[in-house]
Amino acid sequence: MSTIVNPVPSAALSTLYRKLNWRLLPLLFVCYVFAYLDRINVGFAKLQMQNDLGLSDAAYGVGAGVFFLGYVLFELPSNLMLPRVGARKTFSRILVLWGITSACMLFVRNVPMFYAMRFLLGVFEAGFAPGMIYYLSCWYGPKRMARAIAIVFIAGPAGGIIGGPLSAWLITTFEGMGGLAGWQWMFLIEGLPCVLLGVFAYFHLCNHPAEARWLSNEEKQMLQRELGAAPGGEHSFRAVLRDRRIYLLASAYFCIIFSIYAMSFWLPAILKAQGVHDMMQLGWCAAIPYVAAGAGMYWIGRRSDRFGERRYHCAVPAAVGAVLILLYPSADGNLVLSMVLLTLAIAMMFMAYTVLWAMPSELIKGEAAAGGIALINTIGLCGGFWGPAVIGWAKTSTASMNPGIVAVGCVFLCAALVIIASKPLARRDRILNPVQVEQVL
């Protein structure tokens, strides 16, 4: 039976992680709320700006997804530089630039400008999400990684919960004020807080535990022992590039991101097609699936950590969510049944997303983790372009979103199949041994 190296008193460790949680997670959570909000608020803007700019459904779908092309091109360089530049400067730079770009969406006047601004938004946000995962791996041992990721990434659903009603309120309340359309005010008001967050992050964050003045020497040593207990040594980025498991995770992530952003960018339009026309009612209805997603993410993250199992905790929600999406066209015209299927399916998408991101830190150690995580994210985020575009093309070609939604269900099912087909970690490399499981329980 495996033994724990350099055991740390559980009470002292719990106190230490409570301090880390309160110091690190709230800021990262708020930043990611705005990251997700500034990605998907274009779904509400579409309901007004489509007529103003002369956007077809296909052009909107491409423009919504173009964000990810910019993100993908600059993702890997951003994260390879992160260990050298430091998280503090990296996150500050990302927040300030994407906040300015998001606010400047109000100047969009035509389709090419729409494409250009969405592309730049992706360029400037590149590296943020995988950078946060790498940053958390510098502070949290593998026994607590999935929960830390779940808490921070619940910000995605939180962005949807807040963003739906907020975006709807801004569009309706500020319409025509100062000669600007409601969607222009929405981009301005939701973009500028990121600039302030970037300034705050520069002065608040520490690059790694050794720099944390708010930790005592004993706490730093305790944390180092906890992190050092993780299995495996450091890896080079070249070795990461040759590891087929990285590409399996990236393929599964592509399918998950394809599905999440297809539904996120088109959710307001899907609900409108079901008969929800009032903007504020639309905002509240769009928030409901994200409430379920947030609860599901927290539950699945804790459960995955408790059992030390990742593969099935990711694959089962993906398979269930895919079936629910494939059933959606049968509920067309029934708002209540449509909401039930959408709510459960979107919750399953975010649950699979959460557990998948706990896997890379088990495979990659050391500074190469930043590049490896970025590689997975770079490949996977290509799905963020294709998902919204597929629904847009389907809507333009057939006058219905249902064929595109069925395609989303098929792709999401592929995520489950890829995860199931991937080889699990060897027993000696699994995150928890039986003694550790007993401690977590």
Coordinates of C-alpha atoms in Angstrom, one line a residue:
M1 CA 0.0 0.0 0.0
S2 CA 1.2 3.5 -0.8
T3 CA 2.2 5.8 2.0
I4 CA 2.0 9.6 2.3
V5 CA 5.4 11.3 2.2
N6 CA 6.0 14.0 4.9
P7 CA 2.5 13.9 6.3
V8 CA 1.1 17.3 7.3
P9 CA -1.4 17.6 10.2
S10 CA -4.9 17.7 8.6
A11 CA -6.0 20.7 10.8
A12 CA -3.0 22.8 9.8
L13 CA -3.4 21.9 6.2
S14 CA -7.1 22.8 6.2
T15 CA -6.3 26.1 7.8
L16 CA -3.6 26.8 5.1
Y17 CA -6.0 25.9 2.3
R18 CA -8.8 28.1 3.7
K19 CA -6.3 31.0 3.6
L20 CA -5.3 30.2 0.0
N21 CA -9.0 29.8 -1.0
W22 CA -9.9 33.3 0.3
R23 CA -6.8 34.9 -1.0
L24 CA -6.7 33.5 -4.6
L25 CA -10.1 32.1 -5.6
P26 CA -12.4 35.1 -5.3
L27 CA -10.3 37.3 -7.6
L28 CA -9.9 34.6 -10.2
F29 CA -13.6 33.8 -10.0
V30 CA -14.6 37.4 -10.6
C31 CA -12.1 37.8 -13.5
Y32 CA -13.5 34.6 -15.2
V33 CA -17.1 35.8 -14.7
F34 CA -16.2 38.8 -16.9
A35 CA -14.2 36.7 -19.3
Y36 CA -17.2 34.5 -19.9
L37 CA -19.6 37.4 -19.9
D38 CA -17.5 39.3 -22.5
R39 CA -17.5 36.2 -24.7
I40 CA -21.2 35.4 -24.7
N41 CA -22.9 38.8 -24.4
V42 CA -22.7 39.0 -28.2
G43 CA -25.6 36.4 -28.1
F44 CA -27.9 39.1 -26.5
A45 CA -26.4 41.9 -28.7
K46 CA -27.3 39.8 -31.7
L47 CA -31.0 40.3 -31.0
Q48 CA -30.6 44.1 -31.7
M49 CA -27.4 44.5 -33.6
Q50 CA -28.3 42.0 -36.3
N51 CA -30.7 44.4 -38.0
D52 CA -28.3 47.4 -37.3
L53 CA -25.4 45.8 -39.0
G54 CA -27.2 43.6 -41.6
L55 CA -25.9 40.4 -40.1
S56 CA -27.1 37.1 -41.5
D57 CA -27.4 34.1 -39.1
A58 CA -24.4 32.5 -40.8
A59 CA -22.3 35.7 -40.5
Y60 CA -23.2 36.0 -36.8
G61 CA -22.2 32.4 -36.2
V62 CA -18.9 32.9 -37.9
G63 CA -18.3 36.3 -36.1
A64 CA -19.1 34.8 -32.7
G65 CA -16.7 32.0 -33.3
V66 CA -13.9 34.1 -34.8
F67 CA -13.1 35.0 -31.2
F68 CA -11.6 31.6 -30.8
L69 CA -9.3 31.9 -33.9
G70 CA -7.6 34.9 -32.3
Y71 CA -7.4 33.0 -29.0
V72 CA -5.9 29.9 -30.5
L73 CA -3.2 31.7 -32.5
F74 CA -1.8 33.5 -29.4
E75 CA -2.7 30.9 -26.7
L76 CA 0.5 28.8 -26.8
P77 CA 3.0 31.8 -26.9
S78 CA 1.2 33.4 -24.0
N79 CA 1.4 30.4 -21.8
L80 CA 4.9 29.4 -22.7
M81 CA 5.9 32.9 -21.5
L82 CA 3.8 32.7 -18.4
P83 CA 6.4 31.0 -16.1
R84 CA 9.0 33.5 -17.1
V85 CA 6.9 36.7 -17.1
G86 CA 4.9 35.6 -14.1
A87 CA 1.1 35.3 -13.5
R88 CA 0.8 38.8 -12.0
K89 CA 1.9 40.6 -15.2
T90 CA 0.4 38.1 -17.5
F91 CA -3.1 38.3 -16.0
S92 CA -3.0 42.1 -15.6
R93 CA -2.0 42.5 -19.3
I94 CA -4.7 40.2 -20.5
L95 CA -7.5 41.8 -18.4
V96 CA -6.7 45.4 -19.4
L97 CA -6.4 44.7 -23.1
W98 CA -9.5 42.5 -23.4
G99 CA -11.5 45.0 -21.3
I100 CA -10.6 47.8 -23.7
T101 CA -11.4 45.7 -26.7
S102 CA -14.7 44.5 -25.4
A103 CA -15.8 48.1 -24.7
C104 CA -14.7 49.1 -28.2
M105 CA -17.3 46.7 -29.7
L106 CA -19.6 49.7 -29.5
F107 CA -17.8 51.1 -32.5
V108 CA -18.7 48.2 -34.8
R109 CA -20.6 49.4 -37.9
N110 CA -20.4 46.5 -40.4
V111 CA -19.7 42.8 -40.7
P112 CA -15.9 43.1 -41.4
M113 CA -15.5 45.3 -38.3
F114 CA -17.6 42.8 -36.3
Y115 CA -15.2 40.0 -37.4
A116 CA -12.1 42.1 -36.6
M117 CA -13.2 43.1 -33.1
R118 CA -14.2 39.6 -32.2
F119 CA -10.8 38.3 -33.5
L120 CA -8.9 41.0 -31.4
L121 CA -10.9 40.1 -28.3
G122 CA -9.7 36.5 -28.7
V123 CA -6.1 37.7 -29.3
F124 CA -6.0 39.7 -26.1
E125 CA -7.8 37.1 -23.9
A126 CA -5.5 34.3 -25.2
G127 CA -3.9 32.4 -22.4
F128 CA -6.2 33.4 -19.5
A129 CA -8.1 30.2 -18.8
P130 CA -5.2 27.8 -19.2
G131 CA -3.0 30.3 -17.4
M132 CA -5.3 30.1 -14.4
I133 CA -5.2 26.3 -14.4
Y134 CA -1.4 26.4 -14.4
Y135 CA -1.4 29.1 -11.7
L136 CA -3.7 26.9 -9.5
S137 CA -1.4 23.9 -10.0
C138 CA 1.4 26.0 -8.4
W139 CA -0.7 26.4 -5.2
Y140 CA -3.0 23.3 -5.0
G141 CA -1.9 19.7 -4.8
P142 CA -3.7 17.1 -7.0
K143 CA -6.0 16.0 -4.1
R144 CA -7.6 19.5 -4.2
M145 CA -7.1 20.5 -7.8
A146 CA -10.6 19.5 -9.2
R147 CA -12.4 21.4 -6.4
A148 CA -10.2 24.5 -7.0
I149 CA -10.9 24.4 -10.7
A150 CA -14.6 23.8 -10.1
I151 CA -14.8 26.9 -7.8
V152 CA -13.1 29.2 -10.3
F153 CA -14.7 27.8 -13.4
I154 CA -18.2 28.0 -11.8
A155 CA -17.6 31.6 -12.9
G156 CA -18.6 30.4 -16.4
P157 CA -22.1 29.5 -15.4
A158 CA -22.1 32.5 -13.0
G159 CA -21.3 34.7 -16.0
G160 CA -24.4 33.2 -17.7
I161 CA -26.6 33.7 -14.7
I162 CA -25.6 37.3 -14.2
G163 CA -25.1 38.1 -17.9
G164 CA -28.5 37.1 -19.2
P165 CA -30.6 39.4 -17.0
L166 CA -27.8 42.1 -16.9
S167 CA -27.4 42.2 -20.7
A168 CA -31.1 42.3 -21.2
W169 CA -31.5 45.1 -18.7
L170 CA -28.7 47.2 -20.2
I171 CA -30.0 46.8 -23.8
T172 CA -33.6 47.8 -22.8
T173 CA -32.7 50.5 -20.3
F174 CA -30.0 52.4 -22.2
E175 CA -31.6 52.1 -25.6
G176 CA -31.1 55.4 -27.5
M177 CA -29.4 57.2 -24.6
G178 CA -26.6 59.5 -25.9
G179 CA -27.5 58.5 -29.4
L180 CA -26.2 54.9 -28.8
A181 CA -28.1 51.7 -29.2
G182 CA -28.7 49.4 -26.2
W183 CA -26.3 46.8 -27.4
Q184 CA -23.5 49.5 -27.7
W185 CA -24.1 50.5 -24.0
M186 CA -24.0 46.8 -23.0
F187 CA -20.6 46.3 -24.5
L188 CA -19.2 49.5 -22.9
I189 CA -20.5 48.8 -19.4
E190 CA -19.6 45.1 -19.3
G191 CA -16.1 45.7 -20.8
L192 CA -14.7 48.5 -18.7
P193 CA -14.7 46.6 -15.3
C194 CA -12.0 44.3 -16.7
V195 CA -9.6 47.2 -17.0
L196 CA -10.0 47.9 -13.3
L197 CA -9.6 44.2 -12.4
G198 CA -6.4 44.1 -14.4
V199 CA -4.9 47.0 -12.3
F200 CA -6.1 45.3 -9.1
A201 CA -4.6 41.9 -10.2
Y202 CA -1.2 43.5 -10.7
F203 CA -1.0 44.6 -7.1
H204 CA -2.8 41.7 -5.5
L205 CA -1.5 38.5 -7.1
C206 CA 1.7 36.7 -6.3
N207 CA 3.5 34.6 -9.0
H208 CA 4.1 31.6 -6.7
P209 CA 4.0 30.7 -3.0
A210 CA 7.6 31.8 -2.3
E211 CA 6.6 35.4 -3.0
A212 CA 3.5 35.3 -0.8
R213 CA 4.2 37.7 2.2
W214 CA 0.9 36.7 3.6
L215 CA 2.1 33.1 4.2
S216 CA 4.5 32.3 7.1
N217 CA 7.7 30.3 6.5
E218 CA 6.1 27.3 8.1
E219 CA 3.0 27.6 5.8
K220 CA 5.3 27.9 2.7
Q221 CA 7.2 24.7 3.8
M222 CA 3.9 22.9 4.5
L223 CA 2.6 23.9 1.0
Q224 CA 5.8 22.8 -0.6
R225 CA 5.6 19.4 1.0
E226 CA 2.0 19.1 -0.1
L227 CA 2.9 20.0 -3.7
G228 CA 6.0 17.9 -3.7
A229 CA 3.9 14.8 -2.7
A230 CA 2.4 14.7 -6.2
P231 CA 3.5 11.7 -8.3
G232 CA 5.9 12.2 -11.1
G233 CA 8.8 14.6 -11.8
E234 CA 9.1 17.5 -14.1
H235 CA 8.5 17.2 -17.8
S236 CA 10.0 19.0 -20.7
F237 CA 7.6 20.6 -23.2
R238 CA 9.2 18.5 -26.0
A239 CA 8.1 15.4 -24.1
V240 CA 4.7 16.8 -23.7
L241 CA 4.4 17.2 -27.5
R242 CA 5.1 13.5 -27.9
D243 CA 2.5 12.3 -25.4
R244 CA -0.6 10.9 -27.2
R245 CA -2.7 11.3 -24.0
I246 CA -2.4 15.1 -24.4
Y247 CA -3.9 14.9 -27.9
L248 CA -6.7 12.6 -26.6
L249 CA -7.6 15.2 -24.0
A250 CA -7.4 17.9 -26.6
S251 CA -9.7 16.0 -28.9
A252 CA -12.2 15.5 -26.1
Y253 CA -11.9 19.2 -25.1
F254 CA -12.6 20.2 -28.7
C255 CA -15.9 18.4 -28.6
I256 CA -16.8 19.8 -25.3
I257 CA -16.0 23.4 -26.3
F258 CA -17.8 22.9 -29.6
S259 CA -20.9 22.1 -27.7
I260 CA -20.6 24.6 -24.8
Y261 CA -20.1 27.7 -27.1
A262 CA -22.6 26.5 -29.7
M263 CA -25.3 26.5 -27.0
S264 CA -24.0 29.6 -25.2
F265 CA -23.8 31.9 -28.2
W266 CA -27.2 30.7 -29.6
L267 CA -29.1 30.2 -26.3
P268 CA -31.0 33.6 -26.5
A269 CA -32.0 32.9 -30.2
I270 CA -33.0 29.3 -29.3
L271 CA -35.3 30.6 -26.5
K272 CA -36.7 33.3 -28.7
A273 CA -37.6 30.7 -31.3
Q274 CA -39.5 28.8 -28.6
G275 CA -41.7 31.9 -28.1
V276 CA -39.9 34.0 -25.5
H277 CA -39.9 37.5 -27.0
D278 CA -39.7 39.8 -24.0
M279 CA -36.1 40.8 -23.5
M280 CA -36.1 40.7 -19.7
Q281 CA -38.0 37.3 -19.7
L282 CA -35.4 36.1 -22.2
G283 CA -32.6 37.1 -19.9
W284 CA -34.0 35.3 -16.9
C285 CA -34.8 32.2 -18.9
A286 CA -31.3 32.1 -20.3
A287 CA -29.9 32.2 -16.7
I288 CA -31.7 29.0 -15.6
P289 CA -29.4 26.5 -17.3
Y290 CA -26.3 28.2 -15.8
V291 CA -27.7 27.8 -12.3
A292 CA -27.9 24.1 -12.8
A293 CA -24.4 24.1 -14.4
G294 CA -22.9 25.9 -11.4
A295 CA -24.4 23.4 -8.9
G296 CA -23.3 20.5 -11.1
M297 CA -19.7 21.7 -11.5
Y298 CA -19.2 22.0 -7.8
W299 CA -20.8 18.6 -7.0
I300 CA -18.8 16.7 -9.7
G301 CA -15.6 18.4 -8.8
R302 CA -15.9 17.4 -5.1
R303 CA -17.0 13.9 -6.1
S304 CA -14.2 13.4 -8.5
D305 CA -11.6 14.5 -5.9
R306 CA -13.1 12.3 -3.2
F307 CA -12.9 9.1 -5.3
G308 CA -9.7 10.1 -7.2
E309 CA -11.3 9.2 -10.5
R310 CA -11.5 11.5 -13.5
R311 CA -12.3 9.5 -16.6
Y312 CA -15.9 8.3 -15.9
H313 CA -16.7 11.5 -14.0
C314 CA -16.0 13.3 -17.3
A315 CA -17.4 10.8 -19.8
V316 CA -20.7 10.0 -18.1
P317 CA -22.0 13.6 -18.0
A318 CA -20.8 14.0 -21.6
A319 CA -22.8 11.0 -22.7
V320 CA -25.9 12.0 -20.8
G321 CA -25.7 15.6 -22.1
A322 CA -25.4 14.4 -25.6
V323 CA -28.5 12.3 -25.4
L324 CA -30.4 15.2 -24.0
I325 CA -29.3 17.5 -26.8
L326 CA -30.3 14.9 -29.4
L327 CA -33.7 14.8 -27.9
Y328 CA -34.2 18.6 -28.0
P329 CA -35.8 18.8 -31.5
S330 CA -38.6 16.5 -30.3
A331 CA -39.5 19.2 -27.8
D332 CA -39.7 22.0 -30.4
G333 CA -42.7 24.2 -29.6
N334 CA -42.9 23.1 -26.0
L335 CA -41.1 25.8 -23.9
V336 CA -41.2 23.9 -20.6
L337 CA -39.8 20.6 -22.0
S338 CA -37.3 22.6 -24.1
M339 CA -36.1 24.4 -20.9
V340 CA -35.7 21.1 -19.0
L341 CA -33.6 19.5 -21.8
L342 CA -31.5 22.6 -22.3
T343 CA -30.9 23.1 -18.6
L344 CA -29.8 19.5 -18.0
A345 CA -27.7 19.3 -21.1
I346 CA -25.8 22.5 -20.5
A347 CA -25.2 21.4 -16.9
M348 CA -23.7 18.2 -18.2
M349 CA -21.5 20.1 -20.6
F350 CA -20.0 22.2 -17.8
M351 CA -19.6 19.2 -15.5
A352 CA -17.6 17.3 -18.1
Y353 CA -15.6 20.5 -18.8
T354 CA -14.7 20.8 -15.1
V355 CA -13.4 17.3 -14.6
L356 CA -11.5 17.2 -17.9
W357 CA -9.3 20.2 -16.7
A358 CA -8.3 18.2 -13.6
M359 CA -6.6 15.7 -15.8
P360 CA -3.6 17.6 -17.3
S361 CA -2.0 18.4 -14.0
E362 CA -1.8 14.6 -13.3
L363 CA 0.1 14.1 -16.6
I364 CA 2.4 17.1 -16.8
K365 CA 4.7 18.4 -14.0
G366 CA 6.9 21.5 -13.7
E367 CA 7.0 24.5 -16.0
A368 CA 6.1 22.4 -19.0
A369 CA 2.6 22.2 -17.5
A370 CA 1.9 25.8 -18.7
G371 CA 2.7 24.8 -22.3
G372 CA 0.9 21.5 -22.1
I373 CA -2.3 23.0 -20.8
A374 CA -2.1 25.7 -23.4
L375 CA -1.6 23.0 -26.1
I376 CA -4.7 21.2 -25.0
N377 CA -6.6 24.5 -24.8
T378 CA -5.3 25.7 -28.2
I379 CA -6.5 22.5 -30.0
G380 CA -9.7 22.3 -28.1
L381 CA -10.8 25.9 -28.5
C382 CA -10.9 25.5 -32.2
G383 CA -14.3 23.9 -31.4
G384 CA -15.4 27.3 -30.1
F385 CA -15.3 28.5 -33.7
W386 CA -16.9 25.6 -35.4
G387 CA -19.8 25.1 -32.9
P388 CA -21.5 28.5 -33.2
A389 CA -20.7 28.5 -37.0
V390 CA -22.5 25.1 -37.5
I391 CA -25.7 26.3 -36.0
G392 CA -25.5 29.6 -38.0
W393 CA -25.0 27.8 -41.2
A394 CA -27.8 25.3 -40.4
K395 CA -30.2 28.2 -39.6
T396 CA -29.3 30.1 -42.8
S397 CA -29.6 26.9 -45.0
T398 CA -32.7 25.4 -43.5
A399 CA -34.4 28.2 -41.6
S400 CA -34.2 26.0 -38.5
M401 CA -31.6 25.6 -35.8
N402 CA -32.6 22.0 -35.1
P403 CA -30.1 20.4 -37.6
G404 CA -27.3 22.4 -36.0
I405 CA -28.4 21.4 -32.5
V406 CA -28.4 17.7 -33.5
A407 CA -24.9 18.1 -34.9
V408 CA -23.9 19.6 -31.5
G409 CA -25.3 16.5 -29.7
C410 CA -23.3 14.2 -32.0
V411 CA -20.1 16.0 -31.4
F412 CA -20.7 16.1 -27.6
L413 CA -21.2 12.3 -27.7
C414 CA -17.8 12.0 -29.4
A415 CA -16.3 13.7 -26.3
A416 CA -17.6 10.9 -24.1
L417 CA -16.3 8.2 -26.5
V418 CA -12.8 9.7 -26.6
I419 CA -12.6 10.0 -22.8
I420 CA -13.8 6.4 -22.4
A421 CA -11.3 5.2 -25.0
S422 CA -8.4 6.9 -23.4
K423 CA -6.1 4.8 -21.3
P424 CA -6.5 5.5 -17.5
L425 CA -3.4 6.3 -15.5
A426 CA -1.4 3.4 -14.1
R427 CA -2.3 2.6 -10.5
R428 CA 0.9 3.9 -9.1
D429 CA 0.2 7.3 -10.8
R430 CA -3.4 7.8 -9.7
I431 CA -4.0 10.8 -7.7
L432 CA -5.2 9.2 -4.5
N433 CA -4.2 6.0 -2.8
P434 CA -6.6 4.3 -0.4
V435 CA -5.2 6.0 2.7
Q436 CA -5.6 9.4 1.0
V437 CA -9.1 8.6 0.0
E438 CA -10.0 7.8 3.6
Q439 CA -8.5 11.2 4.6
V440 CA -10.6 13.1 2.0
L441 CA -13.7 11.3 3.0

